[in-house]
XYZ file of C-alpha atoms in Angstrom:
128
model
C 0.000 0.000 0.000
C 2.843 2.439 0.742
C 4.112 1.952 -2.797
C 0.796 3.178 -4.215
C 0.747 6.099 -1.780
C 4.206 7.171 -2.952
C 3.014 7.174 -6.563
C -0.515 8.479 -6.245
C -0.362 10.263 -2.906
C -2.797 9.799 -0.083
C -5.390 11.681 1.869
C -2.822 12.063 4.660
C -1.129 15.078 3.067
C -0.846 16.730 6.496
C 1.897 14.219 7.388
C 4.007 15.251 4.412
C 7.248 17.038 5.250
C 7.586 20.607 4.133
C 11.142 21.252 3.001
C 12.680 24.717 2.795
C 13.087 24.840 -0.989
C 14.649 27.962 -2.465
C 13.636 28.599 -6.071
C 16.571 28.681 -8.476
C 15.357 31.160 -11.060
C 18.244 33.447 -11.989
C 21.690 32.979 -13.461
C 23.210 35.175 -10.743
C 22.207 32.600 -8.150
C 24.693 30.090 -9.559
C 27.684 32.156 -8.464
C 25.978 32.796 -5.112
C 25.423 29.042 -4.656
C 29.072 28.325 -5.416
C 30.220 30.889 -2.864
C 27.657 29.775 -0.301
C 28.707 26.129 -0.698
C 32.037 26.975 0.895
C 30.268 27.232 4.271
C 27.106 25.122 3.824
C 26.309 22.383 1.310
C 23.971 23.306 -1.514
C 21.562 20.816 -3.056
C 20.062 21.543 -6.484
C 17.069 19.445 -7.516
C 16.394 19.740 -11.259
C 12.748 18.862 -11.822
C 10.483 18.537 -14.834
C 6.948 19.472 -13.819
C 5.515 17.405 -16.693
C 7.330 14.165 -15.880
C 5.840 11.468 -13.642
C 9.264 9.965 -12.956
C 10.524 13.358 -11.836
C 7.497 13.785 -9.526
C 8.066 10.303 -8.079
C 11.775 11.049 -7.436
C 10.902 14.376 -5.809
C 8.260 12.809 -3.556
C 10.647 10.051 -2.452
C 13.420 12.565 -1.813
C 11.155 14.793 0.280
C 9.805 11.836 2.269
C 13.259 10.570 3.227
C 15.127 13.891 3.597
C 16.388 14.320 7.151
C 19.340 16.736 6.977
C 19.270 19.719 9.351
C 18.495 23.011 7.614
C 21.747 24.522 8.935
C 23.788 21.798 7.156
C 22.405 22.079 3.630
C 20.462 24.610 1.591
C 17.940 23.256 -0.905
C 17.405 24.757 -4.357
C 14.560 23.760 -6.673
C 15.003 24.251 -10.426
C 11.968 23.920 -12.705
C 13.766 22.924 -15.889
C 10.799 23.636 -18.157
C 10.484 27.245 -17.046
C 14.219 27.862 -16.586
C 15.849 25.700 -19.230
C 18.607 28.281 -19.760
C 19.558 28.027 -16.077
C 19.469 24.226 -16.273
C 21.870 24.381 -19.228
C 24.111 26.803 -17.321
C 24.183 24.416 -14.334
C 25.304 21.576 -16.612
C 27.996 23.749 -18.188
C 29.245 25.445 -15.001
C 29.567 22.182 -13.069
C 30.585 20.034 -16.080
C 27.693 17.629 -15.497
C 25.570 16.045 -18.232
C 21.983 17.321 -17.978
C 19.401 14.829 -16.763
C 15.938 15.169 -15.294
C 15.195 14.559 -12.587
C 18.677 15.245 -11.290
C 20.165 16.164 -7.945
C 23.516 17.883 -7.462
C 25.305 18.267 -4.139
C 27.715 21.203 -4.161
C 30.352 21.556 -1.484
C 33.356 23.872 -1.553
C 32.274 25.261 -4.910
C 32.274 21.880 -6.675
C 29.798 19.091 -7.327
C 30.820 16.304 -4.965
C 27.880 14.033 -5.762
C 25.102 13.837 -8.343
C 22.273 11.436 -8.951
C 19.416 11.124 -11.387
C 16.105 9.343 -11.764
C 15.669 6.368 -9.417
C 19.125 6.845 -7.924
C 18.103 10.063 -6.129
C 18.249 9.170 -2.443
C 18.281 11.656 0.437
C 20.003 9.122 2.701
C 22.892 8.900 0.240
C 23.225 12.684 0.167
C 23.486 12.768 3.955
C 26.783 10.871 3.676
C 28.339 13.825 1.849
C 27.000 16.615 4.067
């Protein structure tokens, strides 16, 4: 039953975690994220709002995310609306674009990235 809830949701939406997502919607933010990552890890989640797999990966990530807010800052990138920023992320960090995709930036560099079914908040915690 939990499998179906993770795909289709449930009427128990009040139990869902609310993560402190910061929208990534300007090119200037990329340099700010790099600088910021020298003191706190930055996580960029690249999401396609039209893709069921991307929605599934996002829901699973949010459900299992348990990193203190002071240890990592979360950024949400809607790749359909901000495709130019998504391309800039791929170029700046020398990472092949995928969606859904999660990048963990520490010390100005990507230290870990995952895509699709490999996106796992517990794995990210190992790098923070």
